[in-house]
Amino acid sequence: MSTSEAPVLLACAHGTRSPAGRAAVSRLVDAVAAELPGTEVVPTWVDVQTPDLAARTEEYAGRPAVVVPLLLSAGYHVYVDVAEAVAADERHRVSAALGPDRALARLLARRVHEACAAAGAPLGSADAVVLATAGSSDRRAVADCAAVAELLGEELGRPVAVSYLAAARPRVAEAVASARAGLADGGRVVVANYLLAPGYFLDLSRAAGADVDTEPLAVPEGEVPPELVDVVVSRYRSVA
């Protein structure tokens, strides 16, 4: 398809003040654009950074566009901020959030194995895994995160406890402490960070007392995870 035929992809992230987080998201958007030749892929945000989604939808008024929320669960930002931004133009549509998705669970599992190896030993049978998520007051987003914990548990072949960095409980530090209380000798608490990119929440998670913690899904250097790119492209194509 040519650019004029394909709906614009508005890649809508949360926004962050972290330079590393901004770089990671920018690289993800560039990788998505490379997978969709002939499609205009435009970054936008719901908070912190500009231009925000309302400005972008006004900029592309009258043109077909698909908003892909670069958000790992569907909470307030998806159901309110994004919905309001596209409401005025019937040619603007919204895909599902990125998660839950089996591909993201596979990426999380890869991050767990990478982090454990970097810490000196592969993931062991005595290790406990905690999923750290941003958290939300919206029960639908909380359910999305719990579903990802189940998927990650299937990928790793062990139970995974879900935890939250804000708005819901247990908080990550609470889940880490609970996991540590039940550890067998030689076991470690491993936190799998279900976060899109570096930023405030990653810093908060890394202060929760785990023995091992993973990189977020997207990082500012190295490979842009193909699993993540594929999910974004799939979300776009599902409604384009």
Coordinates of C-alpha atoms in Angstrom, one line a residue:
M1 CA 0.0 0.0 0.0
S2 CA 1.1 3.6 -0.6
T3 CA 1.2 6.1 2.2
S4 CA -2.0 7.7 0.9
E5 CA -3.8 4.4 1.1
A6 CA -2.6 3.1 4.4
P7 CA -4.0 4.6 7.6
V8 CA -1.5 6.6 9.6
L9 CA -0.2 4.6 12.6
L10 CA -0.3 6.9 15.7
A11 CA 2.1 5.1 18.1
C12 CA 0.8 6.4 21.4
A13 CA 3.1 5.9 24.4
H14 CA 2.7 7.1 28.0
G15 CA 5.6 9.5 28.0
T16 CA 8.6 9.9 30.3
R17 CA 11.2 12.3 31.4
S18 CA 13.8 9.6 31.2
P19 CA 16.3 10.1 28.3
A20 CA 16.8 6.4 28.2
G21 CA 13.1 5.7 28.2
R22 CA 12.6 8.3 25.4
A23 CA 15.3 6.6 23.3
A24 CA 13.9 3.2 23.8
V25 CA 10.4 4.2 22.7
S26 CA 11.8 6.1 19.7
R27 CA 13.8 3.1 18.6
L28 CA 10.7 0.9 18.9
V29 CA 8.7 3.3 16.8
D30 CA 11.4 3.4 14.2
A31 CA 11.5 -0.4 14.1
V32 CA 7.8 -0.6 13.6
A33 CA 8.0 1.9 10.7
A34 CA 10.7 -0.3 9.1
E35 CA 8.3 -3.2 9.3
L36 CA 5.5 -1.2 7.6
P37 CA 7.0 0.4 4.5
G38 CA 4.4 2.7 2.9
T39 CA 2.8 3.4 6.2
E40 CA 3.3 6.7 8.0
V41 CA 4.2 5.9 11.6
V42 CA 4.0 8.8 14.0
P43 CA 4.9 9.0 17.7
T44 CA 2.6 10.6 20.2
W45 CA 2.0 10.5 24.0
V46 CA -0.8 10.6 26.6
D47 CA 1.3 12.4 29.2
V48 CA 4.6 14.2 29.9
Q49 CA 5.8 14.5 26.3
T50 CA 4.4 16.4 23.4
P51 CA 2.7 16.5 21.0
D52 CA 0.0 14.7 22.9
L53 CA -2.6 12.4 21.2
A54 CA -5.3 15.1 21.1
A55 CA -2.9 17.3 19.1
R56 CA -1.9 14.5 16.8
T57 CA -5.5 13.5 16.0
E58 CA -6.3 17.1 15.2
E59 CA -3.2 17.2 13.0
Y60 CA -4.5 14.2 11.1
A61 CA -8.1 15.1 11.1
G62 CA -10.0 13.8 8.1
R63 CA -7.3 11.2 7.3
P64 CA -7.6 7.5 8.2
A65 CA -5.5 6.8 11.3
V66 CA -5.1 3.9 13.7
V67 CA -4.0 4.7 17.3
V68 CA -1.9 1.8 18.7
P69 CA -1.5 2.4 22.5
L70 CA 2.0 1.5 23.4
L71 CA 0.6 0.5 26.8
L72 CA 0.9 -2.9 28.3
S73 CA -2.6 -3.0 29.8
A74 CA -5.9 -1.3 29.1
G75 CA -6.7 1.2 31.9
Y76 CA -7.6 4.8 32.2
H77 CA -5.4 6.0 29.4
V78 CA -6.9 3.6 26.9
Y79 CA -10.6 3.9 28.0
V80 CA -10.6 7.6 28.6
D81 CA -7.6 9.6 27.2
V82 CA -7.3 7.7 24.0
A83 CA -11.0 7.2 23.5
E84 CA -11.7 11.0 23.9
A85 CA -8.9 11.9 21.5
V86 CA -10.4 9.9 18.7
A87 CA -14.1 10.5 19.4
A88 CA -14.5 13.5 17.0
D89 CA -13.3 11.8 13.9
E90 CA -14.9 8.6 12.6
R91 CA -11.9 7.9 10.4
H92 CA -9.7 7.4 13.5
R93 CA -9.7 4.0 15.2
V94 CA -8.0 2.5 18.2
S95 CA -6.4 -0.9 18.5
A96 CA -6.2 -3.0 21.7
A97 CA -3.3 -2.3 24.1
L98 CA -0.2 -4.3 23.7
G99 CA -0.9 -6.7 26.5
P100 CA -1.8 -9.3 27.5
D101 CA -0.1 -11.2 24.7
R102 CA 1.8 -14.5 24.6
A103 CA 4.6 -12.8 22.6
L104 CA 5.2 -10.4 25.4
A105 CA 5.3 -13.3 27.9
R106 CA 8.0 -14.9 25.7
L107 CA 10.0 -11.7 25.7
L108 CA 9.6 -11.4 29.5
A109 CA 10.9 -15.0 29.8
R110 CA 13.9 -14.1 27.7
R111 CA 14.6 -11.1 29.9
V112 CA 14.4 -13.3 33.0
H113 CA 16.9 -15.8 31.6
E114 CA 19.2 -13.0 30.4
A115 CA 19.2 -11.3 33.8
C116 CA 19.8 -14.5 35.7
A117 CA 22.7 -15.4 33.5
A118 CA 24.2 -11.9 33.9
A119 CA 23.8 -12.3 37.7
G120 CA 26.0 -15.4 37.6
A121 CA 23.6 -18.4 37.4
P122 CA 20.7 -19.6 35.2
L123 CA 17.2 -19.4 36.6
G124 CA 17.1 -22.3 39.1
S125 CA 14.3 -24.4 40.5
A126 CA 14.7 -22.7 43.9
D127 CA 14.3 -19.2 42.5
A128 CA 11.0 -17.3 42.8
V129 CA 9.8 -15.0 40.1
V130 CA 7.7 -11.8 40.7
L131 CA 6.2 -9.8 37.9
A132 CA 6.5 -6.1 38.4
T133 CA 3.8 -4.0 36.7
A134 CA 3.0 -0.3 36.7
G135 CA -0.4 -0.8 38.3
S136 CA -3.7 0.8 37.8
S137 CA -6.9 1.6 39.7
D138 CA -8.9 0.1 36.8
R139 CA -9.7 -3.5 37.5
R140 CA -9.5 -4.3 33.8
A141 CA -5.9 -3.3 33.7
V142 CA -5.2 -5.2 36.9
A143 CA -6.8 -8.3 35.3
D144 CA -4.6 -7.8 32.2
C145 CA -1.5 -7.8 34.4
A146 CA -2.6 -10.9 36.2
A147 CA -3.1 -12.6 32.9
V148 CA 0.5 -11.8 31.9
A149 CA 1.8 -13.3 35.1
E150 CA 0.0 -16.5 34.2
L151 CA 1.4 -16.5 30.7
L152 CA 4.9 -15.9 32.0
G153 CA 4.4 -18.7 34.5
E154 CA 3.6 -21.0 31.6
E155 CA 6.7 -19.9 29.7
L156 CA 9.0 -20.4 32.7
G157 CA 7.3 -23.5 34.0
R158 CA 6.7 -22.1 37.5
P159 CA 4.2 -19.9 39.4
V160 CA 4.8 -16.1 38.9
A161 CA 3.4 -13.7 41.5
V162 CA 2.0 -10.5 40.1
S163 CA 2.7 -7.1 41.8
Y164 CA 2.2 -3.5 41.2
L165 CA 4.2 -0.3 41.5
A166 CA 1.2 2.0 42.1
A167 CA -2.6 2.0 42.7
A168 CA -3.0 -1.8 43.3
R169 CA -1.6 -4.4 45.7
P170 CA 0.5 -6.2 46.5
R171 CA 3.2 -3.6 45.8
V172 CA 6.4 -5.0 44.3
A173 CA 8.4 -4.6 47.5
E174 CA 5.6 -6.5 49.4
A175 CA 5.7 -9.3 46.8
V176 CA 9.5 -9.5 46.9
A177 CA 9.4 -9.8 50.7
S178 CA 6.7 -12.5 50.6
A179 CA 8.7 -14.5 48.0
R180 CA 11.8 -14.2 50.0
A181 CA 10.1 -15.6 53.1
G182 CA 9.3 -18.7 51.2
L183 CA 12.6 -19.3 49.5
A184 CA 14.4 -22.6 49.7
D185 CA 18.2 -22.5 50.5
G186 CA 20.1 -21.0 47.6
G187 CA 17.0 -19.4 46.0
R188 CA 16.8 -15.9 44.6
V189 CA 14.0 -13.5 44.1
V190 CA 13.8 -12.5 40.5
V191 CA 11.7 -9.5 39.4
A192 CA 10.5 -9.5 35.8
N193 CA 9.9 -5.9 34.9
Y194 CA 6.7 -5.7 32.8
L195 CA 7.5 -2.2 31.8
L196 CA 7.8 -0.8 28.3
A197 CA 11.0 1.3 28.8
P198 CA 13.3 2.7 31.4
G199 CA 11.9 5.5 33.6
Y200 CA 10.5 6.2 37.0
F201 CA 8.7 2.9 37.5
L202 CA 11.8 0.9 36.6
D203 CA 13.8 2.8 39.1
L204 CA 11.1 2.1 41.7
S205 CA 11.1 -1.6 40.9
R206 CA 14.9 -1.8 41.2
A207 CA 14.6 -0.4 44.7
A208 CA 12.2 -3.2 45.8
G209 CA 14.9 -5.5 47.1
A210 CA 15.1 -8.3 44.6
D211 CA 18.2 -10.4 44.0
V212 CA 17.9 -10.2 40.2
D213 CA 15.8 -7.8 38.1
T214 CA 15.3 -7.7 34.4
E215 CA 15.6 -5.0 31.8
P216 CA 12.3 -3.5 30.6
L217 CA 10.8 -4.8 27.3
A218 CA 12.4 -2.0 25.2
V219 CA 15.9 -0.7 25.9
P220 CA 17.8 2.3 24.5
E221 CA 20.6 0.3 23.0
G222 CA 21.0 -3.1 21.3
E223 CA 18.3 -5.1 19.6
V224 CA 14.8 -3.8 19.4
P225 CA 12.9 -7.0 20.5
P226 CA 11.2 -8.5 17.5
E227 CA 8.4 -9.8 19.7
L228 CA 7.5 -6.3 20.7
V229 CA 7.6 -5.0 17.1
D230 CA 5.4 -7.8 16.0
V231 CA 2.8 -7.1 18.6
V232 CA 2.6 -3.4 17.6
V233 CA 2.4 -4.3 13.9
S234 CA -0.3 -6.9 14.7
R235 CA -2.4 -4.4 16.7
Y236 CA -2.2 -1.9 13.8
R237 CA -3.2 -4.5 11.2
S238 CA -6.1 -5.8 13.3
V239 CA -8.0 -2.5 12.7
A240 CA -6.3 -0.9 9.7

